[in-house]
GROMACS .gro file of C-alpha atoms in nm:
model
  335
    1MET     CA    1   1.337   2.134   3.360
    2THR     CA    2   1.163   1.801   3.293
    3GLN     CA    3   1.045   1.751   2.936
    4THR     CA    4   0.714   1.580   2.869
    5ALA     CA    5   0.754   1.257   2.674
    6PRO     CA    6   0.606   1.278   2.323
    7GLU     CA    7   0.263   1.122   2.286
    8LYS     CA    8   0.230   0.780   2.124
    9LEU     CA    9  -0.070   0.615   1.962
   10ILE     CA   10  -0.101   0.286   2.150
   11ASP     CA   11  -0.394   0.047   2.116
   12SER     CA   12  -0.536  -0.189   2.379
   13PHE     CA   13  -0.294  -0.463   2.270
   14GLY     CA   14   0.012  -0.243   2.322
   15ARG     CA   15   0.082  -0.182   1.953
   16VAL     CA   16   0.242   0.157   1.884
   17HIS     CA   17   0.118   0.326   1.566
   18ASP     CA   18   0.368   0.547   1.385
   19ASN     CA   19   0.286   0.462   1.023
   20LEU     CA   20   0.011   0.636   0.821
   21ARG     CA   21  -0.118   0.538   0.478
   22ILE     CA   22  -0.299   0.817   0.295
   23SER     CA   23  -0.518   0.752  -0.007
   24VAL     CA   24  -0.523   1.066  -0.221
   25THR     CA   25  -0.788   0.942  -0.466
   26ASP     CA   26  -1.010   0.643  -0.536
   27ARG     CA   27  -0.973   0.690  -0.912
   28CYS     CA   28  -0.750   0.466  -1.121
   29ASN     CA   29  -0.641   0.434  -1.483
   30ILE     CA   30  -0.645   0.051  -1.488
   31ARG     CA   31  -0.898  -0.209  -1.371
   32CYS     CA   32  -0.714  -0.493  -1.193
   33PHE     CA   33  -0.960  -0.774  -1.119
   34TYR     CA   34  -0.846  -0.808  -0.755
   35CYS     CA   35  -0.923  -0.443  -0.681
   36MET     CA   36  -1.182  -0.286  -0.912
   37PRO     CA   37  -1.483  -0.376  -1.124
   38GLU     CA   38  -1.410  -0.386  -1.495
   39ASP     CA   39  -1.681  -0.138  -1.588
   40ASN     CA   40  -1.857   0.154  -1.420
   41PRO     CA   41  -1.677   0.177  -1.087
   42GLU     CA   42  -1.843   0.414  -0.842
   43PHE     CA   43  -1.597   0.696  -0.779
   44MET     CA   44  -1.646   0.963  -0.516
   45GLN     CA   45  -1.745   1.313  -0.618
   46ARG     CA   46  -1.442   1.541  -0.630
   47GLU     CA   47  -1.575   1.766  -0.354
   48GLU     CA   48  -1.578   1.461  -0.123
   49ILE     CA   49  -1.203   1.416  -0.160
   50LEU     CA   50  -0.971   1.579   0.092
   51THR     CA   51  -0.779   1.880  -0.033
   52PHE     CA   52  -0.400   1.891  -0.004
   53GLU     CA   53  -0.438   2.149   0.272
   54GLU     CA   54  -0.667   1.916   0.467
   55ILE     CA   55  -0.427   1.625   0.424
   56GLU     CA   56  -0.136   1.842   0.540
   57ARG     CA   57  -0.332   1.955   0.845
   58PHE     CA   58  -0.416   1.597   0.938
   59VAL     CA   59  -0.051   1.492   0.901
   60ARG     CA   60   0.065   1.777   1.125
   61VAL     CA   61  -0.184   1.663   1.391
   62VAL     CA   62  -0.086   1.294   1.382
   63ALA     CA   63   0.284   1.382   1.364
   64ARG     CA   64   0.243   1.530   1.711
   65LEU     CA   65   0.090   1.198   1.816
   66GLY     CA   66   0.393   0.999   1.705
   67VAL     CA   67   0.340   0.928   1.336
   68ARG     CA   68   0.675   0.928   1.156
   69LYS     CA   69   0.619   0.736   0.831
   70ILE     CA   70   0.375   0.809   0.549
   71ARG     CA   71   0.283   0.620   0.236
   72LEU     CA   72   0.070   0.780  -0.037
   73THR     CA   73  -0.167   0.546  -0.218
   74GLY     CA   74  -0.488   0.538  -0.420
   75GLY     CA   75  -0.669   0.434  -0.636
   76GLU     CA   76  -0.379   0.546  -0.847
   77PRO     CA   77  -0.218   0.844  -0.672
   78LEU     CA   78  -0.056   0.979  -0.989
   79VAL     CA   79  -0.395   1.060  -1.141
   80ARG     CA   80  -0.430   1.324  -0.866
   81ARG     CA   81  -0.310   1.652  -1.015
   82ASN     CA   82   0.003   1.817  -0.877
   83LEU     CA   83   0.086   1.532  -0.641
   84ALA     CA   84   0.444   1.662  -0.616
   85THR     CA   85   0.305   1.968  -0.437
   86LEU     CA   86   0.155   1.748  -0.166
   87ILE     CA   87   0.481   1.557  -0.132
   88GLU     CA   88   0.668   1.884  -0.072
   89LYS     CA   89   0.412   1.988   0.191
   90LEU     CA   90   0.436   1.659   0.381
   91LEU     CA   91   0.814   1.640   0.371
   92ALA     CA   92   0.819   1.988   0.529
   93VAL     CA   93   0.649   1.852   0.844
   94PRO     CA   94   0.944   1.829   1.085
   95GLU     CA   95   0.847   1.502   1.253
   96ILE     CA   96   0.800   1.305   0.930
   97ARG     CA   97   1.109   1.096   0.866
   98ASP     CA   98   0.996   0.877   0.577
   99LEU     CA   99   0.760   0.924   0.284
  100ALA     CA  100   0.689   0.665   0.017
  101LEU     CA  101   0.453   0.622  -0.278
  102THR     CA  102   0.270   0.320  -0.419
  103THR     CA  103   0.177   0.347  -0.787
  104ASN     CA  104   0.085   0.129  -1.082
  105GLY     CA  105   0.362   0.308  -1.271
  106ILE     CA  106   0.179   0.395  -1.590
  107LEU     CA  107   0.220   0.771  -1.539
  108LEU     CA  108   0.576   0.753  -1.405
  109PRO     CA  109   0.742   0.831  -1.740
  110GLU     CA  110   0.575   1.175  -1.728
  111GLN     CA  111   0.594   1.239  -1.353
  112ALA     CA  112   0.894   1.060  -1.201
  113ALA     CA  113   1.136   1.351  -1.244
  114GLU     CA  114   0.895   1.596  -1.079
  115LEU     CA  115   0.832   1.356  -0.790
  116HIS     CA  116   1.206   1.312  -0.737
  117ALA     CA  117   1.260   1.688  -0.744
  118ALA     CA  118   0.989   1.723  -0.476
  119GLY     CA  119   1.193   1.497  -0.248
  120LEU     CA  120   1.036   1.153  -0.299
  121ARG     CA  121   1.290   0.870  -0.288
  122ARG     CA  122   1.099   0.555  -0.186
  123ILE     CA  123   0.862   0.404  -0.440
  124ASN     CA  124   0.663   0.084  -0.484
  125ILE     CA  125   0.552   0.005  -0.839
  126HIS     CA  126   0.280  -0.248  -0.905
  127LEU     CA  127   0.362  -0.506  -1.171
  128ASP     CA  128   0.212  -0.854  -1.152
  129THR     CA  129   0.368  -0.997  -1.466
  130LEU     CA  130   0.648  -0.953  -1.717
  131ASP     CA  131   0.422  -1.071  -1.999
  132ALA     CA  132   0.230  -0.801  -2.187
  133GLY     CA  133  -0.062  -1.033  -2.260
  134ARG     CA  134  -0.109  -1.133  -1.897
  135PHE     CA  135  -0.071  -0.768  -1.795
  136LYS     CA  136  -0.373  -0.682  -2.008
  137LEU     CA  137  -0.565  -0.985  -1.875
  138ILE     CA  138  -0.506  -0.876  -1.514
  139THR     CA  139  -0.542  -0.499  -1.553
  140ARG     CA  140  -0.798  -0.506  -1.835
  141ARG     CA  141  -0.610  -0.212  -1.984
  142ASP     CA  142  -0.291  -0.144  -2.183
  143GLY     CA  143   0.019   0.008  -2.028
  144PHE     CA  144   0.277  -0.266  -1.975
  145GLU     CA  145   0.555  -0.086  -2.162
  146LYS     CA  146   0.485   0.236  -1.972
  147VAL     CA  147   0.531   0.058  -1.640
  148LEU     CA  148   0.866  -0.087  -1.745
  149GLU     CA  149   0.972   0.254  -1.877
  150GLY     CA  150   0.877   0.407  -1.543
  151ILE     CA  151   1.074   0.149  -1.343
  152PHE     CA  152   1.393   0.206  -1.540
  153LEU     CA  153   1.349   0.585  -1.529
  154CYS     CA  154   1.318   0.569  -1.150
  155LYS     CA  155   1.643   0.372  -1.137
  156ARG     CA  156   1.822   0.636  -1.346
  157LEU     CA  157   1.685   0.918  -1.130
  158GLY     CA  158   1.814   0.753  -0.814
  159PHE     CA  159   1.497   0.639  -0.638
  160ASN     CA  160   1.594   0.393  -0.366
  161PRO     CA  161   1.454   0.155  -0.272
  162ILE     CA  162   1.241   0.059  -0.570
  163LYS     CA  163   1.003  -0.223  -0.486
  164ILE     CA  164   0.785  -0.413  -0.731
  165ASN     CA  165   0.449  -0.534  -0.595
  166SER     CA  166   0.288  -0.846  -0.742
  167VAL     CA  167  -0.044  -0.992  -0.623
  168ALA     CA  168  -0.021  -1.368  -0.583
  169ALA     CA  169  -0.353  -1.482  -0.729
  170ARG     CA  170  -0.376  -1.841  -0.850
  171GLY     CA  171  -0.428  -1.880  -1.221
  172TYR     CA  172  -0.249  -1.553  -1.295
  173VAL     CA  173   0.088  -1.526  -1.120
  174GLU     CA  174   0.237  -1.877  -1.117
  175GLU     CA  175   0.416  -1.837  -1.451
  176ASP     CA  176   0.564  -1.506  -1.337
  177ILE     CA  177   0.711  -1.598  -0.999
  178VAL     CA  178   1.046  -1.713  -1.138
  179PRO     CA  179   1.077  -1.440  -1.408
  180LEU     CA  180   1.008  -1.176  -1.143
  181GLY     CA  181   1.275  -1.337  -0.923
  182HIS     CA  182   1.524  -1.303  -1.207
  183PHE     CA  183   1.407  -0.943  -1.260
  184ALA     CA  184   1.492  -0.864  -0.898
  185ARG     CA  185   1.840  -1.009  -0.943
  186GLU     CA  186   1.911  -0.839  -1.275
  187HIS     CA  187   1.782  -0.491  -1.196
  188GLY     CA  188   1.853  -0.436  -0.827
  189VAL     CA  189   1.491  -0.400  -0.720
  190GLU     CA  190   1.300  -0.588  -0.451
  191VAL     CA  191   1.005  -0.789  -0.579
  192ARG     CA  192   0.724  -0.825  -0.327
  193PHE     CA  193   0.461  -1.093  -0.363
  194ILE     CA  194   0.133  -1.007  -0.189
  195GLU     CA  195  -0.111  -1.286  -0.112
  196PHE     CA  196  -0.445  -1.224  -0.287
  197MET     CA  197  -0.678  -1.073  -0.024
  198PRO     CA  198  -1.060  -1.058  -0.001
  199LEU     CA  199  -1.089  -0.693  -0.102
  200ASP     CA  200  -1.184  -0.722  -0.469
  201ALA     CA  201  -1.487  -0.538  -0.602
  202ASP     CA  202  -1.607  -0.837  -0.807
  203ASN     CA  203  -1.615  -1.075  -0.508
  204ARG     CA  204  -1.394  -1.332  -0.682
  205TRP     CA  205  -1.183  -1.405  -0.375
  206GLU     CA  206  -1.173  -1.760  -0.246
  207ARG     CA  207  -0.905  -1.911  -0.027
  208ASP     CA  208  -0.803  -2.161  -0.295
  209LYS     CA  209  -0.728  -1.870  -0.531
  210VAL     CA  210  -0.441  -1.753  -0.307
  211VAL     CA  211  -0.085  -1.851  -0.395
  212PHE     CA  212   0.057  -1.882  -0.046
  213ALA     CA  213   0.392  -1.754   0.075
  214GLN     CA  214   0.555  -2.093   0.120
  215GLU     CA  215   0.471  -2.196  -0.236
  216ILE     CA  216   0.641  -1.881  -0.367
  217ILE     CA  217   0.948  -1.933  -0.148
  218ASP     CA  218   0.977  -2.298  -0.252
  219LYS     CA  219   0.943  -2.219  -0.621
  220LEU     CA  220   1.205  -1.944  -0.619
  221SER     CA  221   1.441  -2.153  -0.406
  222SER     CA  222   1.417  -2.457  -0.631
  223GLU     CA  223   1.423  -2.284  -0.970
  224ILE     CA  224   1.673  -2.002  -0.904
  225MET     CA  225   1.856  -2.070  -0.578
  226PRO     CA  226   1.770  -2.094  -0.207
  227LEU     CA  227   1.621  -1.790  -0.038
  228VAL     CA  228   1.748  -1.696   0.306
  229PRO     CA  229   1.594  -1.443   0.548
  230VAL     CA  230   1.742  -1.093   0.541
  231PRO     CA  231   1.906  -1.022   0.878
  232ASP     CA  232   1.788  -0.747   1.117
  233GLN     CA  233   1.441  -0.707   0.968
  234ASP     CA  234   1.191  -0.460   1.113
  235PRO     CA  235   0.951  -0.687   1.305
  236ARG     CA  236   0.665  -0.445   1.240
  237ALA     CA  237   0.706  -0.439   0.861
  238PRO     CA  238   0.430  -0.613   0.662
  239ALA     CA  239   0.676  -0.806   0.444
  240SER     CA  240   0.906  -1.089   0.538
  241GLU     CA  241   1.224  -1.020   0.344
  242PHE     CA  242   1.453  -1.273   0.181
  243MET     CA  243   1.760  -1.263  -0.038
  244PHE     CA  244   1.901  -1.525  -0.267
  245GLU     CA  245   2.180  -1.730  -0.118
  246ASP     CA  246   2.447  -1.553  -0.322
  247GLY     CA  247   2.327  -1.213  -0.193
  248VAL     CA  248   2.199  -1.095  -0.532
  249GLY     CA  249   1.830  -1.001  -0.543
  250ARG     CA  250   1.572  -0.942  -0.272
  251ILE     CA  251   1.224  -1.088  -0.238
  252GLY     CA  252   0.951  -0.970  -0.003
  253ILE     CA  253   0.647  -1.174   0.094
  254ILE     CA  254   0.335  -1.010   0.235
  255ALA     CA  255   0.143  -1.310   0.368
  256SER     CA  256  -0.172  -1.146   0.501
  257VAL     CA  257  -0.372  -1.467   0.460
  258SER     CA  258  -0.138  -1.753   0.548
  259ARG     CA  259   0.082  -1.573   0.800
  260PRO     CA  260  -0.113  -1.276   0.942
  261PHE     CA  261   0.106  -1.011   1.104
  262CYS     CA  262  -0.175  -0.830   1.285
  263MET     CA  263  -0.012  -0.837   1.628
  264SER     CA  264   0.286  -0.635   1.503
  265CYS     CA  265   0.079  -0.389   1.296
  266ASN     CA  266   0.176  -0.023   1.337
  267ARG     CA  267  -0.045   0.128   1.066
  268ILE     CA  268  -0.352   0.348   1.042
  269ARG     CA  269  -0.516   0.467   0.722
  270LEU     CA  270  -0.677   0.785   0.596
  271THR     CA  271  -0.916   0.735   0.306
  272SER     CA  272  -0.939   0.987   0.026
  273ASP     CA  273  -1.275   1.107   0.163
  274GLY     CA  274  -1.137   1.171   0.510
  275LYS     CA  275  -1.214   0.860   0.714
  276ILE     CA  276  -0.968   0.695   0.954
  277ARG     CA  277  -0.944   0.317   0.929
  278ASN     CA  278  -0.751   0.133   1.197
  279CYS     CA  279  -0.716  -0.180   0.984
  280LEU     CA  280  -0.720  -0.257   0.613
  281PHE     CA  281  -1.015  -0.489   0.683
  282ALA     CA  282  -1.195  -0.257   0.926
  283ILE     CA  283  -1.572  -0.238   0.923
  284ASP     CA  284  -1.594   0.084   1.125
  285GLU     CA  285  -1.449   0.419   1.017
  286PHE     CA  286  -1.388   0.745   1.202
  287ASP     CA  287  -1.465   1.074   1.029
  288VAL     CA  288  -1.215   1.358   1.037
  289LYS     CA  289  -1.320   1.544   0.723
  290GLY     CA  290  -1.643   1.645   0.894
  291ILE     CA  291  -1.446   1.790   1.185
  292MET     CA  292  -1.217   1.988   0.956
  293ARG     CA  293  -1.495   2.122   0.736
  294SER     CA  294  -1.714   2.225   1.028
  295GLY     CA  295  -1.442   2.434   1.191
  296GLY     CA  296  -1.326   2.176   1.443
  297SER     CA  297  -0.998   2.209   1.629
  298ASP     CA  298  -0.677   2.012   1.591
  299GLU     CA  299  -0.740   1.862   1.935
  300GLU     CA  300  -1.077   1.732   1.816
  301ILE     CA  301  -0.901   1.565   1.522
  302ALA     CA  302  -0.640   1.420   1.758
  303GLU     CA  303  -0.909   1.281   1.986
  304VAL     CA  304  -1.078   1.098   1.698
  305VAL     CA  305  -0.742   0.948   1.599
  306ARG     CA  306  -0.685   0.830   1.957
  307ARG     CA  307  -1.033   0.680   1.963
  308ALA     CA  308  -0.978   0.500   1.631
  309VAL     CA  309  -0.651   0.349   1.750
  310GLY     CA  310  -0.803   0.258   2.086
  311ALA     CA  311  -1.082   0.069   1.909
  312LYS     CA  312  -0.847  -0.142   1.695
  313TRP     CA  313  -0.922  -0.513   1.705
  314GLU     CA  314  -0.677  -0.796   1.764
  315GLY     CA  315  -0.671  -0.902   1.399
  316HIS     CA  316  -0.869  -0.941   1.076
  317GLU     CA  317  -0.979  -1.307   1.124
  318ILE     CA  318  -0.959  -1.396   0.752
  319ASN     CA  319  -0.892  -1.755   0.850
  320THR     CA  320  -1.206  -1.789   1.065
  321ALA     CA  321  -1.580  -1.811   1.009
  322ARG     CA  322  -1.607  -1.475   1.187
  323PHE     CA  323  -1.443  -1.282   0.900
  324ILE     CA  324  -1.659  -1.012   0.745
  325LYS     CA  325  -1.547  -0.853   0.421
  326PRO     CA  326  -1.528  -0.474   0.456
  327PRO     CA  327  -1.794  -0.277   0.271
  328ARG     CA  328  -1.534  -0.086   0.066
  329PRO     CA  329  -1.326  -0.259  -0.205
  330MET     CA  330  -0.951  -0.202  -0.218
  331TYR     CA  331  -0.955   0.097  -0.453
  332ALA     CA  332  -1.190   0.288  -0.220
  333ILE     CA  333  -0.987   0.203   0.092
  334GLY     CA  334  -0.638   0.282  -0.031
  335GLY     CA  335  -0.365   0.030  -0.111
   0.00000   0.00000   0.00000
């Protein structure tokens, strides 16, 4: 008996989409300048946010369409109550092979053990600096020691890999590039530098405020030791991965501005209020919450997902005059 090949989400450029990022909340407990306004951010009403049951239903639908990897984001996902319950639900979906979490780490000392017990193993922790003063300047809140405590607790619990995300914004990160490189070598974590992107709520972004990938690579190579590409990298991953020449310490570079990777993108996004975005910089969104809350079928949800993927553009065009900043800032999209 001939078996039907499993469905794949393929856009008009031939890109296969098997990676879903889910924002579970737009709320956050810090106020990083490249993401949120310092005061009075406009958060969604709680009834607008998808329930865990709705998120699980959506995942079961897209899993049948070929999605295999999930990343939970926010806002800050750990401010969403009982997140470990959602993790257990999603890991129980048979087709899902990989689940990861991105967090600012402040609540990890209280929650890391519960997350690990729920089955989470892959975690990205945001830390732009190893200096407490600069941490407060960037985040406009306290919490530096909590983040470090959370990183080391995750190491003891056995999370693997642990990746540290740092936004490369000029005037803030230059002094921390080399210390973070040493941190990667000393503690067995991968530090990922992310070029500052035009998604900030305060509209501070300018191209000359980006610390570009090559500058980071050159600085680490000259002040620690040469970086060499990691062999057998996933060509669809957002980061280019390097290791130091002696094999100790890994560095990732997400060069969305200077080296766009749009043509290998395999990701779609679900916002916390139930909209599908086919690109981080998308202008258009596709509503699935309305379908779920009006009694729509799983096939109706699937059809909207297919339509969203089919409408995906070639790339974000940051480096052209055609670029239009999306109407949502980063915290409302999902990291």
